[in-house]
Amino acid sequence: MTYAIETIGLEKRYGALAALAGVTLAVREGECFGLLGPNGAGKTTFISIVAGLVRPTAGTARVLGADVARDYRRARRALGVVPQELVFDPFFTVRETLRLQSGYFGLRANDDWIEEVMHQLDLADKADVNMRALSGGMKRRVLVAQALVHRPPVIVLDEPTAGVDVELRQGLWRFVRQLNRDGHTIVLTTHYLDEAEQMCDRIAMLKAGRVVALDSTKNLLATFSGFVLKLRLDREDLPEDLGLPVAGRDGTRFVLRLRDLAELEQVLARLRGAGVRIAEFELHPPDLEEVFLRVMARPG
Amino acid sequence: MSGFPTLFAKEVLRFWKVIFQTVAAPVLTALLYLVVFVQALEGRGPAPGGGAWGEFLVPGLAMMSVLQNAFANSSSSLIQSKITGNLVFVLLAPISHLEFYAAYVAAAVVRGLVVGAGVLAATAPFVELRPVAPLWSLAFALLGAATLGALGLVAGVLADKFDQLAAFQNFVVLPLTFLAGVFYSVEALPVVWRAASHFNPFFYLVDGFRYGFLGVSDVAPLASLAVAAVSFAAITAATLALLKSGYKLRG
Ligand SMILES: Nc1ncnc2c1ncn2[C@@H]1O[C@H](COP(=O)(O)OP(=O)(O)OP(=O)(O)O)[C@@H](O)[C@H]1O
Ligand SMILES: [Mg+2]
């Protein structure tokens, strides 16, 4: 089976520091894959190796079956990368920047697609503006456009929403989701875990250069998180034999941790059976932030 | 299709957009050298080869400008892209190290030749030159610009900061071009310095280039051409090996 991205035993050392300490990952074609981890976990290093920007100390990486070192032309054609840093060439306008990028990939008559990408990213009215004169968010959009200019089947976005306002962030994710629906494989990193939760089919969590969790978003949520139920009851003391999973209490307020909705049914039935009345009720579904914190807190 | 034509065009566009600084300024500098040195040397009898000093100085100044500007083009472009980070856009593209080399060096050659032609054009009203063998001059200009363009690439790859590049420019390129017999014939030097000059590859470039204009030279032009070609081949091999290794470009 050909994966969109496949790495085997990827290692990168900077002196004594192991930025990557053996990462084996496979991103399936057509999925939206999240790469999460705290600052310095190795996300950018991983992406840089896949993009051929950094050479691994050990291990191999392939993009759609093409080895990033031996078959670099094919690998790079298949890949569009939005770098984490806001880089640009101050000598050129937006349109010139995109035409140059297109030309680097050997595509000459590509103006229709360039106009289309600019339109999609709301850059059309900035087409002839020098890169220097753009705001940070605009520059970020140009970076996205540059990554798409050669219509790569696999798109990697390294923190595309860092320092971007809410409106653009939502617009960007809408666009990324559209690309995903159109068949592009998406790999993204972000520190906004709610974004990752909404966008990603599968998630890998990196910690100190190692994969410490890898599963579908659904399974991760089910395994590491649960429902949090907040209740205000009509009394402070509950009968001991109710055996409720109480995680905290404050007067008549109770916080309960539930594995799943079946457990919720049980809790409610027991309260009713004991004649306890519920004054207030709040249910929080599992969220990725909690998963993340729990995974990162595990030893090793 | 290859990414080479676009990278080459971009490198040309880069200096063309600031032509005042990249072409007009060095032409003016050469013109000032000419005025000063002609004034200083005029009373000292005929120039080497027996002609007027202007005729001797102009080809030397033109070649010096070719060499310095070819070096400046590739080295400053590369280090700028490295420091601002936008080199990543080239590194992400399916461009081989050979195409990378060719694009930067070809653009450096264009810059060198444009500045050299500018020096000849700007000095034409003051010094009448009738090149006796222009193809020789062209061959040396091309080889010289390509050699320095490649050297500029090496310096651009190795340097981490602008001041390291400036040091290389001021302590290596500038002395070697100045001491290449631009302002004098090495035949007029004391024996030791004359011998030393023959270890300076730039000397053969200037001498051969001047031969095309004056028809006289310190060294036989074919010998100079051989030295220039070997120098170019050597620096090319070194540059390609450096680029292929990815040293300082691909972490
Ligand atoms: N060129 C380099 N030289 C030395 N160390 C480096 C280099 N590049 C990265 N590192 C180190 O490697 C580790 C991983 O860095 P990386 O940029 O991959 O982290 P990241 O997960 O992308 O972090 P962030 O969320 O902050 O972007 C860090 O400790 C970093 O300091
Ligand atoms: Mg990063």
XYZ file of C-alpha atoms and ligand atoms in Angstrom:
583
model
C 0.000 0.000 0.000
C 1.244 3.452 -0.869
C 0.949 6.034 1.881
C 0.757 9.771 1.362
C 3.644 10.077 3.802
C 5.569 7.197 5.295
C 8.540 7.438 7.607
C 10.540 4.625 9.111
C 12.771 5.112 12.138
C 13.317 8.787 11.475
C 16.032 10.251 13.692
C 17.544 13.709 13.792
C 20.278 14.705 16.207
C 21.640 18.173 16.824
C 24.730 17.407 18.875
C 23.505 15.769 22.070
C 19.881 16.712 21.407
C 17.598 14.226 19.655
C 15.014 16.375 17.881
C 13.538 13.129 16.508
C 14.273 9.851 18.250
C 12.924 7.241 15.846
C 9.610 8.264 14.330
C 7.711 5.676 12.320
C 4.471 7.037 10.923
C 2.184 6.451 7.978
C -0.291 9.028 6.752
C -2.981 7.491 4.566
C -4.017 8.969 1.274
C -6.974 11.303 1.547
C -6.993 11.669 5.305
C -6.562 14.759 7.414
C -3.767 13.996 9.836
C -2.838 16.051 12.880
C 0.671 16.225 14.278
C 0.480 17.556 17.808
C 3.000 18.137 20.533
C 4.399 20.824 22.806
C 7.021 23.343 21.653
C 10.203 21.562 20.666
C 8.566 18.139 20.316
C 9.944 17.759 16.783
C 6.933 18.551 14.599
C 8.733 21.029 12.354
C 11.793 18.783 12.209
C 9.595 15.897 11.037
C 7.979 18.073 8.360
C 11.343 19.478 7.260
C 12.748 15.999 6.705
C 9.704 14.928 4.707
C 10.085 18.111 2.627
C 13.791 17.467 2.037
C 14.798 20.654 3.872
C 16.632 18.742 6.565
C 18.538 15.493 6.215
C 17.789 12.835 8.808
C 20.532 11.337 10.939
C 18.881 7.965 10.357
C 15.735 6.546 8.823
C 13.827 7.076 5.613
C 10.882 9.158 4.458
C 8.653 8.723 1.423
C 5.972 10.877 -0.142
C 3.482 8.854 -2.181
C 6.100 6.136 -2.412
C 8.912 8.432 -3.574
C 11.976 8.504 -1.321
C 12.639 12.124 -0.328
C 16.379 11.753 -0.943
C 16.771 9.330 -3.835
C 13.615 10.266 -5.745
C 13.482 13.869 -4.565
C 11.934 15.343 -7.701
C 8.882 13.111 -7.512
C 8.614 13.488 -3.748
C 8.763 17.285 -3.893
C 6.267 17.526 -6.744
C 3.810 15.525 -4.665
C 4.212 17.770 -1.631
C 3.064 21.296 -0.801
C 4.477 22.749 2.401
C 3.323 25.804 4.316
C 6.293 26.640 6.536
C 5.852 27.681 10.151
C 7.973 30.813 9.758
C 6.507 33.813 7.943
C 9.089 33.993 5.174
C 8.849 35.988 1.956
C 11.004 37.614 -0.698
C 10.682 41.401 -0.361
C 11.708 41.897 -3.987
C 8.423 40.674 -5.417
C 4.659 41.193 -5.471
C 2.133 38.506 -4.579
C 1.542 37.490 -8.188
C 5.261 37.482 -8.997
C 5.893 35.344 -5.933
C 3.332 32.780 -7.064
C 4.561 32.773 -10.668
C 8.115 32.208 -9.500
C 7.054 29.360 -7.252
C 5.158 27.829 -10.136
C 8.213 28.189 -12.355
C 10.442 26.476 -9.798
C 8.215 23.444 -10.265
C 8.667 23.702 -14.024
C 5.121 24.958 -14.642
C 5.053 27.881 -17.078
C 1.480 28.367 -18.310
C -0.132 28.233 -14.896
C -1.752 31.663 -14.625
C -5.336 30.396 -14.524
C -4.641 28.271 -11.494
C -2.631 31.050 -9.842
C -5.544 33.455 -10.232
C -7.898 30.793 -8.883
C -5.749 30.170 -5.813
C -5.448 33.919 -5.163
C -9.200 34.210 -5.460
C -9.822 31.290 -3.098
C -7.531 32.818 -0.480
C -8.928 36.343 -0.877
C -5.672 37.644 -2.271
C -6.955 38.836 -5.628
C -6.999 42.529 -4.696
C -3.466 42.226 -3.306
C -2.055 40.525 -6.405
C 0.159 43.448 -7.406
C 1.109 44.547 -3.918
C 4.691 44.014 -2.792
C 5.108 41.257 -0.200
C 6.674 43.733 2.209
C 3.454 45.743 2.328
C 1.239 42.844 3.428
C 0.055 42.239 6.977
C 1.157 39.077 8.761
C -2.125 37.292 8.053
C -1.895 38.169 4.369
C 1.655 36.876 4.192
C 0.436 33.650 5.794
C -2.167 33.317 3.037
C 0.488 33.836 0.379
C 2.466 31.018 1.993
C -0.569 28.787 1.641
C -1.002 29.860 -1.976
C 2.664 29.134 -2.681
C 2.261 25.628 -1.321
C -0.686 24.986 -3.652
C 0.687 26.473 -6.832
C 1.810 23.120 -8.255
C -1.396 21.312 -7.209
C 0.284 18.882 -4.842
C -1.746 15.856 -3.744
C -0.235 16.044 -0.240
C -0.359 19.304 1.676
C 1.488 19.954 4.927
C 0.624 22.978 7.031
C 2.953 23.819 9.913
C 0.944 25.961 12.325
C -0.968 27.786 9.611
C -3.130 29.652 12.118
C -0.416 30.998 14.411
C -0.957 34.726 14.770
C -4.014 34.736 12.549
C -7.316 36.405 13.478
C -10.510 34.406 14.068
C -12.106 35.219 10.748
C -9.106 34.237 8.668
C -8.600 31.177 10.821
C -12.084 29.950 10.061
C -11.727 30.833 6.396
C -8.453 28.964 6.249
C -9.876 25.835 7.827
C -12.880 25.962 5.496
C -10.456 26.085 2.605
C -8.352 23.248 3.984
C -11.462 21.126 4.522
C -12.444 21.850 0.920
C -9.021 20.719 -0.276
C -9.402 17.560 1.799
C -12.827 16.883 0.290
C -11.318 17.374 -3.169
C -9.017 14.461 -2.410
C -5.901 16.158 -1.041
C -4.169 14.548 1.891
C -3.703 17.064 4.678
C -1.113 17.023 7.441
C -1.277 19.837 9.922
C 0.249 20.980 13.168
C -1.406 23.429 15.497
C -1.404 24.375 19.147
C -5.159 25.061 18.975
C -6.393 21.624 19.975
C -10.032 22.381 19.261
C -9.043 23.043 15.641
C -7.218 19.738 15.431
C -10.181 17.953 17.000
C -12.560 19.373 14.424
C -10.289 18.905 11.426
C -8.349 15.684 11.861
C -9.357 12.097 11.185
C -6.258 10.818 12.908
C -3.756 12.337 15.268
C -0.195 11.607 16.266
C 1.183 13.181 19.410
C 4.898 13.820 19.641
C 6.844 14.315 22.825
C 10.604 14.885 22.840
C 10.985 13.420 19.370
C 8.878 10.295 19.939
C 5.348 9.340 18.984
C 3.512 8.909 22.292
C -0.009 8.510 20.901
C -1.356 7.611 17.492
C -4.973 6.863 16.774
C -8.148 8.166 15.242
C -9.389 11.338 16.885
C -12.472 9.438 18.018
C -10.521 6.671 19.707
C -8.162 9.105 21.386
C -11.081 10.986 22.844
C -12.710 7.774 24.019
C -9.524 6.315 25.480
C -8.016 9.252 27.249
C -10.874 11.570 27.987
C -14.453 11.191 29.126
C -17.550 13.182 29.892
C -17.436 15.664 32.709
C -20.782 16.067 34.449
C -21.357 19.082 36.652
C -24.398 18.954 38.910
C -26.052 21.111 41.563
C -28.171 18.927 43.806
C -30.752 19.551 46.471
C -28.452 18.412 49.273
C -24.794 18.365 50.354
C -24.558 14.765 51.490
C -25.181 11.854 49.198
C -25.838 8.362 50.506
C -22.550 6.431 50.527
C -23.913 3.417 48.660
C -24.733 5.374 45.489
C -21.081 4.826 44.384
C -21.008 7.817 42.049
C -17.714 8.682 40.315
C -17.368 11.995 42.113
C -14.155 13.861 41.222
C -14.833 16.999 43.194
C -17.468 18.743 45.282
C -18.233 22.175 46.675
C -21.330 22.377 48.820
C -24.225 21.171 46.717
C -22.110 21.255 43.547
C -20.601 18.000 42.304
C -18.183 17.206 39.482
C -18.371 13.672 38.091
C -16.154 11.961 35.559
C -17.916 9.555 33.230
C -16.472 7.102 30.787
C -19.362 7.266 28.370
C -23.045 8.073 27.986
C -24.103 4.669 29.349
C -22.533 5.643 32.639
C -24.534 8.857 32.548
C -27.741 6.842 32.399
C -26.634 4.860 35.449
C -25.760 7.973 37.447
C -29.088 9.594 36.702
C -31.008 6.412 37.516
C -29.239 6.058 40.871
C -29.878 9.667 41.829
C -33.541 9.297 40.921
C -33.708 6.024 42.868
C -32.314 7.775 45.963
C -34.793 10.592 45.574
C -32.100 13.189 44.900
C -33.297 16.101 42.794
C -31.091 17.855 40.253
C -31.177 21.665 40.329
C -28.563 22.331 37.635
C -27.023 20.083 35.003
C -23.992 20.629 32.748
C -22.417 17.958 30.541
C -19.034 18.471 28.863
C -18.163 16.004 26.110
C -14.599 14.718 25.896
C -12.126 17.173 24.407
C -8.710 16.861 22.857
C -7.102 19.307 25.218
C -7.672 16.906 28.072
C -6.446 13.989 25.982
C -3.329 15.972 25.166
C -2.610 16.880 28.778
C -3.110 13.301 29.921
C -0.951 11.827 27.187
C 1.827 14.316 27.878
C 1.635 13.667 31.606
C 2.210 9.925 31.182
C 5.724 8.848 32.137
C 8.204 7.871 29.431
C 10.054 21.077 -17.314
C 12.987 22.242 -15.271
C 12.938 24.975 -12.647
C 16.234 26.356 -13.947
C 14.867 29.074 -16.297
C 12.696 30.551 -13.560
C 15.445 30.518 -10.943
C 17.818 32.112 -13.436
C 15.241 34.742 -14.406
C 14.564 35.483 -10.749
C 18.252 35.977 -10.040
C 18.548 38.379 -12.974
C 15.355 40.201 -12.004
C 16.702 40.613 -8.501
C 19.604 42.829 -9.515
C 17.705 44.387 -12.405
C 15.089 45.754 -10.026
C 17.806 47.663 -8.145
C 19.954 48.436 -11.154
C 21.046 51.778 -9.774
C 22.788 50.063 -6.923
C 23.928 46.923 -8.759
C 25.080 48.367 -12.086
C 25.202 52.170 -12.079
C 27.130 52.397 -8.798
C 30.001 50.083 -9.787
C 30.227 51.780 -13.189
C 30.631 55.118 -11.460
C 33.278 53.656 -9.149
C 35.277 52.438 -12.150
C 34.952 55.837 -13.759
C 36.335 57.507 -10.631
C 39.285 55.099 -10.551
C 39.983 55.978 -14.165
C 39.971 59.727 -13.538
C 42.210 59.464 -10.471
C 44.705 57.010 -11.906
C 45.004 58.694 -15.266
C 45.784 61.938 -13.416
C 48.351 60.230 -11.223
C 50.058 58.180 -13.931
C 49.906 60.487 -16.938
C 53.298 62.159 -16.382
C 55.158 58.857 -15.944
C 55.830 58.073 -19.542
C 53.851 55.663 -21.703
C 51.730 52.845 -20.257
C 52.809 49.202 -20.524
C 52.560 48.259 -24.185
C 53.490 51.759 -25.192
C 50.035 53.339 -25.447
C 48.193 55.926 -23.371
C 47.413 55.120 -19.721
C 43.668 55.353 -20.335
C 43.817 52.587 -22.902
C 45.705 50.386 -20.462
C 43.497 51.139 -17.467
C 40.030 50.839 -19.004
C 40.139 47.112 -19.871
C 41.621 46.356 -16.460
C 38.928 48.355 -14.681
C 36.222 46.758 -16.819
C 37.455 43.260 -15.972
C 37.840 44.111 -12.295
C 34.206 45.252 -12.289
C 33.106 42.087 -14.081
C 34.789 39.919 -11.463
C 33.693 41.840 -8.373
C 30.087 42.143 -9.482
C 29.751 38.534 -10.538
C 30.931 37.578 -7.059
C 28.648 40.102 -5.393
C 25.599 38.870 -7.281
C 25.599 35.213 -6.309
C 27.022 35.686 -2.832
C 24.721 38.482 -1.683
C 21.627 36.915 -3.204
C 22.294 33.581 -1.540
C 23.115 34.945 1.879
C 20.090 37.231 1.796
C 17.808 34.333 0.947
C 19.431 32.264 3.652
C 19.115 34.910 6.333
C 15.574 35.977 5.466
C 14.621 32.324 5.107
C 13.052 32.576 1.677
C 15.609 30.165 0.237
C 13.159 27.562 1.511
C 10.978 28.155 -1.562
C 13.806 27.086 -3.850
C 14.782 24.209 -1.576
C 11.202 22.885 -1.579
C 11.135 22.754 -5.375
C 12.358 19.839 -7.491
C 15.540 21.699 -8.471
C 18.778 19.710 -8.621
C 22.053 21.012 -7.224
C 23.266 21.307 -10.819
C 20.329 23.491 -11.839
C 20.790 25.552 -8.689
C 24.451 26.091 -9.523
C 23.751 26.928 -13.166
C 21.034 29.465 -12.361
C 23.067 31.409 -9.791
C 26.259 31.351 -11.856
C 24.513 32.309 -15.112
C 22.836 35.267 -13.403
C 26.192 36.297 -11.921
C 27.670 36.183 -15.435
C 24.879 38.417 -16.719
C 25.450 40.930 -13.915
C 29.220 40.871 -14.479
C 28.907 41.381 -18.223
C 26.316 44.138 -17.858
C 28.552 46.035 -15.439
C 31.638 45.404 -17.614
C 29.815 46.673 -20.697
C 28.640 49.647 -18.636
C 32.220 50.501 -17.699
C 33.327 50.315 -21.345
C 30.369 52.438 -22.467
C 30.832 55.026 -19.724
C 34.553 55.433 -20.394
C 34.183 55.469 -24.190
C 33.805 59.275 -24.409
C 37.160 59.731 -22.654
C 39.239 56.819 -23.898
C 39.148 55.579 -27.448
C 39.580 51.818 -27.530
C 39.732 49.694 -30.639
C 39.693 46.053 -29.524
C 42.039 44.028 -31.727
C 40.670 40.616 -30.696
C 37.296 41.081 -28.959
C 36.524 37.360 -28.847
C 39.490 36.821 -26.548
C 38.129 39.478 -24.228
C 34.669 37.964 -24.314
C 36.035 34.510 -23.521
C 37.937 35.829 -20.498
C 34.987 37.907 -19.330
C 32.700 34.863 -19.480
C 35.153 32.554 -17.747
C 36.055 35.165 -15.164
C 32.465 36.044 -14.344
C 31.497 32.369 -14.095
C 34.478 31.625 -11.841
C 33.646 34.481 -9.510
C 29.947 33.658 -9.635
C 30.775 30.155 -8.438
C 33.137 31.522 -5.785
C 30.298 33.789 -4.659
C 28.059 30.749 -4.275
C 30.641 29.026 -2.085
C 31.021 32.150 0.054
C 27.238 32.510 0.250
C 26.824 28.901 1.380
C 29.583 29.048 3.991
C 28.871 32.488 5.465
C 26.290 32.673 8.251
C 26.258 36.440 8.522
C 26.680 39.428 6.247
C 29.911 40.497 7.937
C 31.519 37.116 7.249
C 30.683 37.600 3.598
C 31.982 41.171 3.688
C 35.225 39.865 5.219
C 35.629 37.358 2.393
C 34.933 40.099 -0.131
C 37.320 42.601 1.455
C 40.146 40.261 2.405
C 40.124 37.842 -0.526
C 38.260 39.052 -3.597
C 39.194 42.723 -3.450
C 42.964 42.210 -2.907
C 43.152 39.500 -5.550
C 41.420 41.689 -8.145
C 43.389 44.789 -7.179
C 46.671 42.910 -7.353
C 45.824 41.292 -10.663
C 47.603 43.971 -12.661
C 44.638 46.261 -13.174
C 46.632 49.401 -12.515
C 50.078 48.262 -13.621
C 51.869 45.633 -15.629
C 53.226 42.895 -13.384
C 56.354 43.024 -15.585
C 57.153 46.324 -13.861
C 57.106 44.700 -10.418
C 60.139 43.455 -8.447
C 60.915 39.808 -9.189
C 59.343 38.443 -5.990
C 56.035 40.221 -6.545
C 56.018 39.320 -10.183
C 56.379 35.670 -9.255
C 53.692 36.036 -6.609
C 51.318 37.579 -9.144
C 51.597 34.457 -11.241
C 49.945 32.501 -8.419
C 46.966 34.821 -8.536
C 44.409 33.314 -10.935
C 42.721 36.693 -11.342
C 45.903 38.027 -12.918
C 45.462 35.731 -15.942
C 41.846 36.850 -16.310
C 42.757 40.536 -16.360
C 45.803 40.001 -18.556
C 43.893 37.887 -21.070
C 40.969 40.286 -21.134
C 43.297 43.215 -21.788
C 45.019 41.297 -24.572
C 41.762 41.365 -26.555
C 41.839 45.172 -26.489
C 45.514 46.007 -26.792
C 46.948 42.956 -28.525
C 49.734 42.827 -25.915
C 49.871 40.919 -22.654
C 52.283 39.773 -19.949
C 51.464 36.125 -20.584
C 50.515 34.408 -23.849
C 46.691 34.557 -24.056
C 46.361 30.839 -24.726
C 48.287 30.069 -21.554
C 46.085 32.496 -19.620
C 43.003 30.885 -21.085
C 44.232 27.473 -19.963
C 44.774 28.750 -16.401
C 41.352 30.414 -16.406
C 39.642 27.268 -17.679
C 41.340 25.056 -15.098
C 40.461 27.516 -12.312
C 36.855 27.530 -13.452
C 36.702 23.744 -13.647
C 38.203 23.433 -10.169
C 35.866 25.905 -8.505
C 32.896 24.367 -10.315
C 33.761 20.890 -9.063
C 34.177 22.209 -5.520
C 30.923 24.200 -5.644
C 28.908 21.291 -7.011
C 30.268 18.972 -4.336
C 29.377 21.527 -1.667
C 25.859 22.025 -3.010
C 25.280 18.303 -3.403
C 26.281 17.686 0.204
C 23.576 20.107 1.302
C 26.050 21.627 3.744
C 24.477 24.587 5.588
C 21.546 24.589 3.149
C 19.712 21.415 4.075
C 20.316 21.193 7.879
N 18.930 23.701 13.345
C 18.817 23.288 14.612
N 19.904 23.250 15.405
C 19.803 22.822 16.684
N 18.662 22.410 17.253
C 17.554 22.430 16.518
C 17.555 22.868 15.167
N 16.306 22.777 14.683
C 15.547 22.311 15.698
N 16.284 22.104 16.793
C 15.788 21.574 18.075
O 15.053 20.401 17.820
C 13.928 20.311 18.677
C 12.671 20.142 17.855
O 12.390 21.348 17.191
P 11.126 21.542 16.247
O 11.254 22.866 15.610
O 10.993 20.355 15.367
O 9.947 21.549 17.314
P 8.381 21.804 17.056
O 7.674 20.603 17.562
O 8.129 22.210 15.679
O 8.130 23.020 18.056
P 7.145 24.294 17.914
O 5.799 23.853 18.381
O 7.739 25.276 18.863
O 7.168 24.751 16.496
C 13.946 21.561 19.526
O 14.538 21.253 20.757
C 14.820 22.518 18.755
O 15.464 23.403 19.606
Mg 7.393 23.877 14.800
